[in-house]
Coordinates of C-alpha atoms in Angstrom, one line a residue:
Chain A
X1 CA -52.9 -4.6 -49.1
X2 CA -52.7 -6.5 -45.4
X3 CA -50.5 -5.1 -42.9
X4 CA -48.0 -8.2 -43.4
X5 CA -47.4 -6.3 -47.0
X6 CA -46.8 -3.4 -46.6
X7 CA -44.9 -4.5 -44.2
X8 CA -42.8 -6.4 -46.9
X9 CA -43.0 -3.0 -49.2
X10 CA -41.5 -1.5 -47.4
X11 CA -38.9 -3.7 -46.7
X12 CA -38.2 -4.3 -50.2
X13 CA -38.3 -0.3 -51.2
X14 CA -35.3 -0.1 -48.2
X15 CA -33.6 -3.1 -50.7
X16 CA -34.2 -1.0 -53.8
X17 CA -32.5 2.3 -51.6
X18 CA -29.5 1.0 -50.4
X19 CA -28.9 -1.5 -54.2
X20 CA -29.6 2.7 -55.9
X21 CA -26.8 4.2 -52.9
X22 CA -24.3 1.2 -54.1
X23 CA -24.8 1.6 -58.0
X24 CA -23.9 5.5 -57.8
X25 CA -21.1 5.2 -55.2
X26 CA -19.2 3.3 -58.3
X27 CA -19.9 6.2 -60.4
X28 CA -16.2 7.6 -59.6
X29 CA -15.8 9.5 -63.1
X30 CA -14.0 12.8 -64.3
X31 CA -16.9 14.8 -63.9
X32 CA -18.1 16.1 -60.0
X33 CA -21.1 18.3 -62.2
X34 CA -22.2 14.9 -63.7
X35 CA -22.3 13.3 -61.1
X36 CA -24.1 15.3 -59.1
X37 CA -26.9 15.7 -61.4
X38 CA -27.4 11.9 -61.6
X39 CA -27.9 12.1 -57.8
X40 CA -30.3 14.6 -58.1
X41 CA -33.0 12.7 -60.3
X42 CA -31.8 9.7 -58.8
X43 CA -32.6 10.3 -55.1
X44 CA -35.7 12.6 -56.2
X45 CA -37.6 9.6 -54.3
X46 CA -40.8 7.8 -56.3
X47 CA -41.9 4.2 -55.3
X48 CA -39.1 2.3 -56.5
X49 CA -42.0 0.2 -58.5
X50 CA -39.8 -1.3 -60.7
X51 CA -37.0 -2.6 -58.6
X52 CA -39.8 -3.3 -56.0
X53 CA -41.6 -5.7 -58.7
X54 CA -38.3 -7.5 -59.5
X55 CA -37.3 -8.0 -56.1
X56 CA -40.2 -9.4 -55.1
X57 CA -40.6 -11.5 -58.8
X58 CA -37.1 -13.3 -57.5
X59 CA -38.3 -13.6 -53.5
X60 CA -41.4 -15.3 -55.0
X61 CA -39.2 -18.0 -57.3
X62 CA -36.1 -17.9 -54.2
X63 CA -36.1 -16.4 -50.7
X64 CA -32.1 -16.3 -51.6
X65 CA -31.9 -15.2 -54.9
X66 CA -30.0 -11.6 -55.3
X67 CA -31.8 -8.9 -57.7
X68 CA -30.4 -6.4 -56.2
X69 CA -28.1 -5.4 -59.7
X70 CA -31.1 -5.7 -61.2
X71 CA -33.5 -4.1 -59.5
X72 CA -31.2 -1.1 -59.0
X73 CA -30.9 -1.1 -63.1
X74 CA -34.8 -0.7 -63.7
X75 CA -34.7 2.1 -61.5
X76 CA -31.1 4.0 -63.3
X77 CA -32.8 3.3 -66.5
X78 CA -36.5 4.3 -65.0
X79 CA -34.9 8.2 -64.2
X80 CA -33.3 7.9 -67.4
X81 CA -36.5 8.2 -69.0
X82 CA -38.2 10.7 -66.8
X83 CA -35.2 13.5 -67.6
X84 CA -35.0 13.2 -70.5
X85 CA -39.3 13.2 -70.6
X86 CA -38.8 16.7 -68.9
X87 CA -36.4 18.3 -71.3
X88 CA -37.6 21.2 -72.9
X89 CA -38.1 19.5 -75.9
X90 CA -40.2 17.2 -74.9
X91 CA -42.7 17.4 -71.7
X92 CA -40.6 20.8 -70.8
X93 CA -41.6 20.3 -67.2
X94 CA -39.9 22.5 -64.0
X95 CA -40.8 20.4 -61.3
X96 CA -40.7 16.8 -60.8
X97 CA -41.8 15.5 -57.4
X98 CA -42.4 19.0 -55.7
X99 CA -38.3 19.5 -57.1
X100 CA -36.8 20.8 -60.1
X101 CA -36.1 19.0 -63.2
X102 CA -32.6 18.4 -63.5
X103 CA -32.1 20.7 -66.6
X104 CA -33.7 23.6 -64.0
X105 CA -31.2 22.2 -61.3
X106 CA -28.6 22.1 -63.6
X107 CA -28.8 23.1 -66.7
X108 CA -30.1 21.4 -71.0
X109 CA -26.5 19.7 -71.4
X110 CA -25.9 18.5 -67.8
X111 CA -29.9 16.7 -67.8
X112 CA -29.1 15.2 -71.2
X113 CA -25.9 13.7 -70.5
X114 CA -27.3 12.2 -66.5
X115 CA -29.8 10.8 -69.1
X116 CA -27.4 8.9 -70.7
X117 CA -24.8 8.2 -67.5
X118 CA -27.5 6.7 -65.9
X119 CA -28.6 4.7 -69.0
X120 CA -24.7 3.2 -69.7
X121 CA -24.6 2.6 -65.4
X122 CA -27.6 0.4 -66.1
X123 CA -25.6 -2.2 -68.2
X124 CA -22.7 -2.3 -66.1
X125 CA -24.4 -3.7 -63.2
X126 CA -26.8 -6.0 -65.5
X127 CA -23.1 -7.5 -66.7
X128 CA -21.7 -7.8 -62.9
X129 CA -23.6 -11.2 -62.3
X130 CA -22.3 -14.6 -63.1
X131 CA -21.9 -14.8 -67.3
X132 CA -25.8 -16.5 -67.7
X133 CA -27.6 -14.2 -65.9
X134 CA -25.7 -11.4 -66.7
X135 CA -26.3 -12.1 -70.5
X136 CA -30.0 -12.8 -70.1
X137 CA -30.7 -9.5 -67.8
X138 CA -28.3 -7.0 -70.2
X139 CA -30.6 -8.6 -73.2
X140 CA -34.1 -8.4 -71.2
X141 CA -33.3 -4.7 -70.1
X142 CA -32.0 -3.2 -73.4
X143 CA -35.3 -4.7 -75.4
X144 CA -37.1 -3.2 -73.1
X145 CA -35.5 0.0 -72.8
X146 CA -34.9 0.3 -76.6
X147 CA -36.3 1.8 -80.1
X148 CA -38.5 -1.9 -79.8
X149 CA -40.2 0.2 -76.7
X150 CA -39.6 2.3 -74.4
X151 CA -37.7 4.9 -76.9
X152 CA -39.7 4.2 -79.3
X153 CA -43.0 4.5 -77.3
X154 CA -42.0 8.1 -75.6
X155 CA -41.4 8.8 -79.1
X156 CA -44.9 8.3 -80.0
X157 CA -46.3 9.6 -77.4
X158 CA -44.8 13.2 -77.3
X159 CA -46.0 13.3 -81.7
X160 CA -49.7 12.2 -78.6
X161 CA -52.7 13.1 -81.5
X162 CA -50.3 14.2 -84.6
X163 CA -50.1 10.5 -85.2
X164 CA -52.8 8.7 -86.3
X165 CA -55.3 7.7 -83.3
X166 CA -55.5 3.9 -83.8
X167 CA -55.9 1.1 -81.6
X168 CA -52.7 -0.3 -82.7
X169 CA -51.0 2.8 -82.1
X170 CA -52.0 3.7 -78.3
X171 CA -51.4 -0.2 -77.2
X172 CA -48.0 0.0 -78.9
X173 CA -47.0 3.5 -77.0
X174 CA -49.2 2.0 -74.2
X175 CA -46.6 -1.5 -74.1
X176 CA -43.5 0.1 -75.0
X177 CA -44.2 3.7 -72.6
X178 CA -45.3 1.5 -69.4
X179 CA -45.9 -2.0 -69.8
X180 CA -42.2 -3.1 -71.6
X181 CA -40.4 -2.1 -68.1
X182 CA -42.8 -3.3 -66.0
X183 CA -42.7 -6.5 -68.0
X184 CA -38.9 -6.3 -67.6
X185 CA -39.4 -6.2 -64.4
X186 CA -40.8 -9.3 -63.2
X187 CA -38.6 -10.8 -65.9
X188 CA -35.3 -9.7 -64.8
X189 CA -36.3 -10.7 -61.0
X190 CA -37.2 -14.2 -62.5
X191 CA -33.8 -14.2 -64.5
X192 CA -31.6 -13.4 -61.0
X193 CA -33.5 -16.2 -59.3
X194 CA -32.6 -18.7 -62.7
X195 CA -36.6 -19.1 -62.7
X196 CA -37.1 -21.6 -65.8
X197 CA -38.3 -20.8 -69.2
X198 CA -41.8 -21.1 -68.9
X199 CA -42.0 -18.9 -65.6
X200 CA -39.8 -16.5 -67.1
X201 CA -42.8 -16.0 -69.6
X202 CA -45.5 -16.1 -67.2
X203 CA -43.9 -13.1 -64.8
X204 CA -43.5 -10.8 -68.2
X205 CA -46.9 -11.7 -69.5
X206 CA -48.1 -10.9 -66.0
X207 CA -46.1 -7.7 -66.4
X208 CA -47.4 -6.6 -69.8
X209 CA -51.0 -6.7 -68.3
X210 CA -50.4 -5.1 -64.9
X211 CA -48.5 -2.3 -67.4
X212 CA -51.3 -2.0 -69.7
X213 CA -53.3 -1.9 -67.0
X214 CA -52.7 0.4 -65.1
X215 CA -51.6 3.2 -68.1
X216 CA -55.4 2.9 -68.2
X217 CA -56.1 3.4 -64.8
X218 CA -53.1 6.6 -64.6
X219 CA -55.0 8.3 -67.7
X220 CA -58.1 7.6 -66.2
X221 CA -57.1 9.4 -62.8
X222 CA -56.6 12.2 -64.8
X223 CA -60.0 12.6 -65.7
X224 CA -60.6 12.9 -62.1
X225 CA -59.7 16.8 -62.0
X226 CA -62.9 17.6 -64.1
X227 CA -65.3 14.9 -62.2
X228 CA -68.3 17.2 -63.9
X229 CA -67.1 15.9 -67.1
X230 CA -66.4 12.2 -67.3
X231 CA -66.6 10.6 -70.4
X232 CA -64.7 13.2 -72.1
X233 CA -61.0 14.3 -71.9
X234 CA -60.7 17.3 -70.3
X235 CA -57.7 16.6 -68.3
X236 CA -53.9 17.9 -69.1
X237 CA -53.4 15.0 -71.4
X238 CA -56.3 16.1 -73.8
X239 CA -55.1 19.7 -72.7
X240 CA -51.5 18.2 -74.5
X241 CA -53.2 16.1 -77.2
X242 CA -52.1 12.5 -75.5
X243 CA -53.7 9.6 -77.2
X244 CA -55.6 7.7 -74.3
X245 CA -57.7 4.3 -73.8
X246 CA -60.8 6.7 -72.5
X247 CA -60.3 8.6 -75.5
X248 CA -60.7 6.5 -77.9
X249 CA -62.8 3.6 -76.5
X250 CA -64.5 5.5 -74.1
X251 CA -64.2 6.1 -69.8
X252 CA -66.8 2.1 -69.2
X253 CA -64.7 0.5 -72.0
X254 CA -61.4 1.8 -70.0
X255 CA -62.9 0.5 -66.5
X256 CA -63.9 -2.6 -68.2
X257 CA -60.7 -2.5 -69.5
X258 CA -58.6 -2.5 -66.5
X259 CA -60.5 -5.0 -64.8
X260 CA -59.9 -7.8 -66.6
X261 CA -55.9 -7.2 -67.3
X262 CA -56.2 -7.2 -63.5
X263 CA -57.9 -10.4 -63.7
X264 CA -55.0 -11.6 -66.5
X265 CA -52.3 -10.3 -64.4
X266 CA -53.5 -12.5 -61.7
X267 CA -53.7 -15.1 -62.9
X268 CA -50.5 -15.2 -64.8
X269 CA -48.4 -15.0 -61.8
X270 CA -50.3 -17.7 -60.7
X271 CA -49.0 -19.5 -63.7
X272 CA -45.3 -19.2 -62.7
X273 CA -45.7 -21.3 -59.7
X274 CA -43.9 -19.0 -57.5
X275 CA -45.2 -17.7 -54.6
X276 CA -46.5 -14.8 -55.6
X277 CA -49.0 -13.7 -53.1
X278 CA -47.6 -10.6 -52.2
X279 CA -47.1 -9.7 -55.5
X280 CA -50.8 -9.6 -56.6
X281 CA -51.7 -7.6 -53.3
X282 CA -49.2 -5.0 -54.8
X283 CA -50.7 -5.3 -58.3
X284 CA -54.2 -5.1 -57.5
X285 CA -53.4 -1.7 -54.6
X286 CA -51.5 -0.5 -57.9
X287 CA -54.4 -0.4 -59.9
X288 CA -57.1 -0.2 -57.0
X289 CA -55.5 3.2 -56.3
X290 CA -56.2 4.5 -59.7
X291 CA -59.9 2.7 -60.6
Chain B
X1 CA 0.2 2.1 -95.3
X2 CA 0.5 -0.5 -98.3
X3 CA -1.5 -1.6 -100.7
X4 CA -2.6 -4.8 -98.6
X5 CA -3.4 -2.5 -95.3
X6 CA -5.3 0.0 -97.5
X7 CA -7.5 -3.3 -99.1
X8 CA -7.7 -4.8 -95.8
X9 CA -9.1 -1.8 -94.3
X10 CA -11.3 -1.6 -97.4
X11 CA -12.5 -5.3 -96.6
X12 CA -13.1 -4.2 -92.5
X13 CA -15.0 -1.2 -93.3
X14 CA -17.3 -3.2 -95.4
X15 CA -17.7 -5.9 -93.0
X16 CA -18.4 -2.8 -90.8
X17 CA -21.3 -1.7 -92.9
X18 CA -22.6 -4.6 -93.3
X19 CA -23.0 -5.2 -89.4
X20 CA -24.7 -1.7 -89.0
X21 CA -27.1 -2.1 -91.7
X22 CA -27.9 -5.8 -89.7
X23 CA -28.4 -4.1 -86.3
X24 CA -30.6 -1.5 -87.8
X25 CA -32.7 -3.8 -89.6
X26 CA -33.3 -5.5 -86.7
X27 CA -35.1 -2.2 -84.9
X28 CA -38.9 -2.2 -86.0
X29 CA -40.8 -0.6 -83.1
X30 CA -43.7 1.6 -82.8
X31 CA -42.1 4.6 -84.3
X32 CA -41.2 5.1 -88.1
X33 CA -40.3 8.1 -87.0
X34 CA -37.6 7.2 -84.4
X35 CA -36.3 4.5 -87.0
X36 CA -35.8 7.5 -89.2
X37 CA -33.9 9.4 -87.0
X38 CA -31.7 6.6 -86.0
X39 CA -31.1 5.9 -89.8
X40 CA -30.6 9.5 -90.6
X41 CA -27.5 9.7 -88.6
X42 CA -26.0 5.9 -88.9
X43 CA -25.8 6.6 -92.1
X44 CA -24.1 10.0 -92.5
X45 CA -20.8 7.9 -93.3
X46 CA -17.4 8.1 -91.1
X47 CA -14.6 6.3 -91.0
X48 CA -16.4 3.6 -89.0
X49 CA -12.7 4.1 -86.7
X50 CA -14.2 1.8 -83.8
X51 CA -15.4 -0.6 -85.7
X52 CA -12.4 -1.2 -87.5
X53 CA -10.1 -1.3 -84.6
X54 CA -12.2 -3.9 -83.2
X55 CA -13.0 -6.1 -86.0
X56 CA -9.0 -5.9 -86.5
X57 CA -8.1 -6.7 -83.1
X58 CA -10.3 -10.1 -83.2
X59 CA -8.7 -11.2 -86.7
X60 CA -4.8 -10.6 -85.0
X61 CA -6.1 -13.1 -82.6
X62 CA -8.1 -15.5 -85.0
X63 CA -8.9 -14.8 -88.6
X64 CA -12.1 -16.5 -88.1
X65 CA -14.1 -14.7 -84.7
X66 CA -16.9 -13.1 -85.1
X67 CA -17.0 -9.4 -83.4
X68 CA -19.4 -8.0 -86.2
X69 CA -22.2 -7.4 -83.7
X70 CA -19.0 -6.0 -80.9
X71 CA -17.8 -3.7 -83.9
X72 CA -21.5 -2.5 -85.0
X73 CA -22.4 -1.8 -81.0
X74 CA -19.2 0.4 -80.9
X75 CA -20.4 2.3 -83.6
X76 CA -23.8 2.7 -82.6
X77 CA -22.0 4.2 -79.0
X78 CA -20.3 6.7 -81.1
X79 CA -23.5 7.6 -83.6
X80 CA -25.7 7.9 -80.2
X81 CA -22.4 10.7 -78.4
X82 CA -22.6 12.6 -82.0
X83 CA -25.9 13.2 -82.1
X84 CA -26.2 14.7 -78.1
X85 CA -23.4 16.4 -78.5
X86 CA -24.7 18.3 -82.0
X87 CA -28.0 19.0 -80.0
X88 CA -28.6 23.0 -79.0
X89 CA -27.3 22.5 -75.6
X90 CA -24.0 21.4 -76.7
X91 CA -21.9 22.1 -79.5
X92 CA -25.4 23.3 -81.7
X93 CA -24.4 22.2 -84.6
X94 CA -25.9 21.8 -87.4
X95 CA -23.8 19.9 -90.4
X96 CA -22.6 16.8 -89.1
X97 CA -20.0 15.2 -92.1
X98 CA -21.7 17.7 -94.4
X99 CA -26.0 16.7 -93.9
X100 CA -27.7 18.4 -91.4
X101 CA -27.3 17.1 -88.0
X102 CA -30.7 14.8 -86.3
X103 CA -31.6 18.4 -84.3
X104 CA -31.7 19.5 -87.8
X105 CA -33.0 17.3 -90.4
X106 CA -35.6 16.0 -87.6
X107 CA -35.8 17.8 -84.3
X108 CA -35.0 17.9 -81.0
X109 CA -37.0 15.3 -79.4
X110 CA -35.8 13.1 -81.8
X111 CA -32.6 13.7 -81.4
X112 CA -31.9 13.1 -78.1
X113 CA -34.7 9.6 -78.3
X114 CA -32.1 8.4 -81.5
X115 CA -29.4 8.9 -79.3
X116 CA -31.0 7.2 -76.1
X117 CA -32.2 4.3 -79.0
X118 CA -28.9 3.7 -80.7
X119 CA -27.3 3.5 -77.1
X120 CA -29.6 0.5 -76.0
X121 CA -29.5 -1.0 -79.1
X122 CA -25.7 -1.4 -78.6
X123 CA -26.4 -3.7 -75.5
X124 CA -28.9 -5.7 -77.7
X125 CA -26.4 -6.1 -79.9
X126 CA -23.0 -7.1 -77.0
X127 CA -26.1 -9.3 -75.2
X128 CA -26.1 -11.5 -78.2
X129 CA -23.4 -13.8 -77.7
X130 CA -22.6 -17.2 -76.4
X131 CA -22.8 -16.4 -71.8
X132 CA -19.2 -15.2 -71.4
X133 CA -18.8 -12.9 -74.2
X134 CA -21.8 -11.0 -73.7
X135 CA -21.1 -10.7 -70.0
X136 CA -17.4 -9.4 -71.4
X137 CA -18.5 -7.4 -74.1
X138 CA -21.5 -5.3 -71.8
X139 CA -19.1 -4.9 -69.3
X140 CA -16.3 -3.0 -71.0
X141 CA -18.9 -0.9 -73.0
X142 CA -21.0 -0.2 -70.8
X143 CA -17.3 1.1 -68.5
X144 CA -16.0 2.9 -71.5
X145 CA -19.6 4.3 -72.2
X146 CA -20.8 5.6 -69.1
X147 CA -19.9 8.3 -66.5
X148 CA -16.9 7.2 -65.8
X149 CA -15.3 7.9 -69.3
X150 CA -17.3 8.9 -72.6
X151 CA -20.3 10.9 -70.7
X152 CA -18.1 12.2 -67.8
X153 CA -15.5 13.3 -70.4
X154 CA -17.9 14.7 -72.8
X155 CA -19.3 16.9 -69.1
X156 CA -15.9 18.5 -69.1
X157 CA -15.2 19.2 -72.3
X158 CA -18.3 21.4 -72.5
X159 CA -17.3 23.4 -69.9
X160 CA -13.7 23.5 -71.0
X161 CA -12.2 26.3 -69.9
X162 CA -14.8 27.0 -67.8
X163 CA -13.0 24.3 -65.6
X164 CA -9.5 24.4 -64.2
X165 CA -6.9 24.1 -66.5
X166 CA -5.1 21.4 -65.0
X167 CA -3.3 19.0 -66.8
X168 CA -4.8 16.0 -64.3
X169 CA -8.5 17.3 -66.4
X170 CA -7.3 17.2 -69.3
X171 CA -6.1 13.4 -69.0
X172 CA -9.7 12.9 -67.7
X173 CA -11.3 14.8 -70.6
X174 CA -8.8 13.0 -73.5
X175 CA -9.2 9.6 -71.8
X176 CA -13.0 9.4 -71.1
X177 CA -14.1 11.2 -74.5
X178 CA -11.9 10.2 -77.1
X179 CA -9.2 7.1 -75.5
X180 CA -11.6 5.4 -73.5
X181 CA -13.8 4.4 -76.6
X182 CA -10.5 3.3 -78.8
X183 CA -9.3 1.2 -76.1
X184 CA -12.9 -0.4 -75.3
X185 CA -12.8 -0.6 -79.4
X186 CA -9.6 -2.7 -79.6
X187 CA -10.4 -4.6 -76.6
X188 CA -13.8 -5.7 -77.3
X189 CA -12.3 -7.5 -80.9
X190 CA -10.5 -9.2 -78.2
X191 CA -13.1 -10.5 -75.9
X192 CA -15.1 -11.6 -79.4
X193 CA -12.0 -14.1 -80.1
X194 CA -11.5 -14.9 -76.9
X195 CA -8.2 -13.4 -76.2
X196 CA -6.6 -13.8 -72.7
X197 CA -6.5 -11.9 -70.5
X198 CA -3.0 -10.8 -71.4
X199 CA -3.6 -9.6 -74.3
X200 CA -6.8 -8.3 -73.5
X201 CA -5.5 -6.1 -71.5
X202 CA -2.0 -4.8 -74.2
X203 CA -4.6 -4.4 -76.9
X204 CA -6.7 -1.7 -73.9
X205 CA -3.4 -0.3 -73.1
X206 CA -2.4 0.1 -76.7
X207 CA -5.8 1.7 -77.6
X208 CA -5.5 4.1 -74.6
X209 CA -2.3 5.5 -76.2
X210 CA -3.5 5.7 -79.5
X211 CA -6.5 7.4 -78.2
X212 CA -4.4 10.2 -76.7
X213 CA -2.0 10.5 -79.4
X214 CA -4.7 10.6 -81.7
X215 CA -6.9 13.5 -79.5
X216 CA -3.7 16.0 -78.7
X217 CA -3.1 15.0 -82.7
X218 CA -6.7 16.5 -83.7
X219 CA -6.1 19.1 -81.7
X220 CA -2.8 20.5 -83.5
X221 CA -4.3 19.7 -86.0
X222 CA -7.1 22.7 -85.6
X223 CA -3.9 25.0 -84.8
X224 CA -2.8 24.7 -88.7
X225 CA -6.4 26.7 -89.4
X226 CA -3.9 29.2 -89.4
X227 CA -0.4 28.6 -89.7
X228 CA 0.9 31.9 -89.0
X229 CA 0.7 32.0 -85.2
X230 CA 1.8 28.5 -84.6
X231 CA 2.5 28.6 -81.0
X232 CA -0.3 30.3 -79.2
X233 CA -4.0 28.2 -79.8
X234 CA -6.2 30.8 -82.2
X235 CA -8.2 28.0 -83.7
X236 CA -11.8 27.1 -83.6
X237 CA -11.0 24.9 -80.7
X238 CA -9.4 28.0 -79.0
X239 CA -12.1 30.0 -79.6
X240 CA -14.7 28.0 -77.8
X241 CA -12.5 27.5 -74.8
X242 CA -11.3 24.1 -75.2
X243 CA -8.6 22.8 -73.2
X244 CA -5.9 21.4 -75.1
X245 CA -2.8 19.4 -74.1
X246 CA -0.8 21.9 -76.6
X247 CA -2.6 25.2 -75.2
X248 CA -1.3 23.7 -71.3
X249 CA 2.4 22.3 -72.9
X250 CA 3.0 24.2 -76.0
X251 CA 3.1 22.9 -79.3
X252 CA 6.3 21.4 -79.4
X253 CA 5.8 19.5 -76.0
X254 CA 1.8 18.0 -77.7
X255 CA 4.5 17.1 -80.7
X256 CA 7.1 15.1 -78.8
X257 CA 3.8 13.7 -76.8
X258 CA 2.5 12.4 -80.3
X259 CA 6.0 10.0 -80.8
X260 CA 6.2 8.7 -77.6
X261 CA 2.4 8.0 -76.9
X262 CA 2.8 6.2 -81.1
X263 CA 5.7 4.6 -79.9
X264 CA 4.4 2.3 -77.3
X265 CA 0.8 2.3 -78.5
X266 CA 2.8 -0.3 -81.0
X267 CA 5.2 -2.0 -78.8
X268 CA 1.8 -2.8 -76.9
X269 CA 0.4 -4.0 -80.0
X270 CA 3.2 -6.2 -80.3
X271 CA 2.6 -7.3 -76.7
X272 CA -0.3 -8.7 -77.3
X273 CA 1.0 -11.8 -79.3
X274 CA -1.6 -11.4 -82.7
X275 CA -0.5 -10.9 -85.8
X276 CA -0.7 -7.1 -85.6
X277 CA 0.9 -5.5 -88.4
X278 CA -2.0 -4.3 -90.5
X279 CA -3.0 -3.2 -87.0
X280 CA 0.9 -1.1 -86.3
X281 CA 0.3 0.6 -90.1
X282 CA -3.7 1.6 -89.0
X283 CA -2.6 3.5 -85.8
X284 CA 0.4 5.7 -87.2
X285 CA -1.2 6.0 -90.5
X286 CA -4.2 7.5 -88.1
X287 CA -1.6 10.0 -86.0
X288 CA 1.1 10.7 -89.2
X289 CA -1.8 12.2 -90.8
X290 CA -2.5 14.7 -88.3
X291 CA 1.0 15.1 -87.2

């Protein structure tokens, strides 16, 4: 990324943080404990990748478009999914980004309910737009975060190698758990900017390529914990029986797949007709870091 | 209820069941296990009270209105909240309506994720309407099911008598946990029938009165398990330290409050200007059974 790209990234992260703070400021409800648990999770940090992709896609179509609530809704859904994934009955994680997970800092009931609350709050945000935009944002987010994608992918990922180790099942998990929300991030930016159907579809497709490339590259990174045995899955993923692209097809095929998908992503971003130079650089940097 | 009212109730339950079956038929995703867990919960039965209230409110304004997806969305949210409430970290319930709860029939991960999936699916349904209706349905459902109401009320209910036993906190729990979703049920019916703002508000207010009356009457019913000590909370609610209206204000005051709220509910239903005779009879029967 150029220094201009890095400045734009920092600017968009700032917009995302403000949008998240605004979203959390509106949750005045009966339970201070619930709100504290929600804040604990949202304020634990993170790259804010999904909001940044959403804001950048909107700006690529119309620099004056307001995608702030759509961006915040995406991060709330991402945060909810991390809280629930971390629960003792799933990944049983004590730490997330160096801080205690919600069920460790509060308790399991607060963690389940904080996740639930963030998911519902996300749809309060998508509904707060002009009618057509609200309807389309809600539809895209509900589909990406529902049983067909995010939750279905997580269920199968949890089962891991207990389920069949087929290319189809791996593809469904990767599309569901990671790529669908990355695709929704770009598409919701396009919706907020009132892009045409063709551009919307191109952003969605670019996001699917980026999301799958990102997941394969991320899984490869897990391998490098033990570089002496590259080519044989021995990292944390393998230990917990995770189904991965390199585990199924080999490391070289995985690297080739990432390169292919990166090219597809770039071509689809250009096909949107928007000013996508920053998004192309961001996509490259996300994958390069891992490949 | 007259035999005509009973026939109308049976008809609306039938419409709700078909709408739920249609909603579940669209969830084709990567995880058969997730879908089985969702079906287990939704098909466990129940009175389908929230969809019936929604369908009846819509019919009171416009007999030709289509409130089927709104009705199904309400029951999906209700079902999700029961799955999560039953988890070991909350009520730790083994049975729900005589059948194993989702975490007993499957496991905890499947129960958490099935609840999550049903919540997201509900918003897929609200988004599938003409733009303005979709936006309004999503907004009403997201608010009622979010931190300000359903989830916040559940968090405080879980804490029970560990929190302050104040009239304000009890009111927040009862409005949040029960009344907000009953109010949303009537309001979403009105939205689906494109009722005016005044009628929408009257339906919402009627629902709040009905919901609080229903909750107070339900808690009184719990007392009757030990009729010899009426006036002193000794039922299951008291055993688990639940904050109740009769526990705070006494049994006679609770009965008087139910009568008052029942009258308010009826007056507000009439103020909608719709054909609400069936809804008035239904509201009376729901509360009478408990008072």
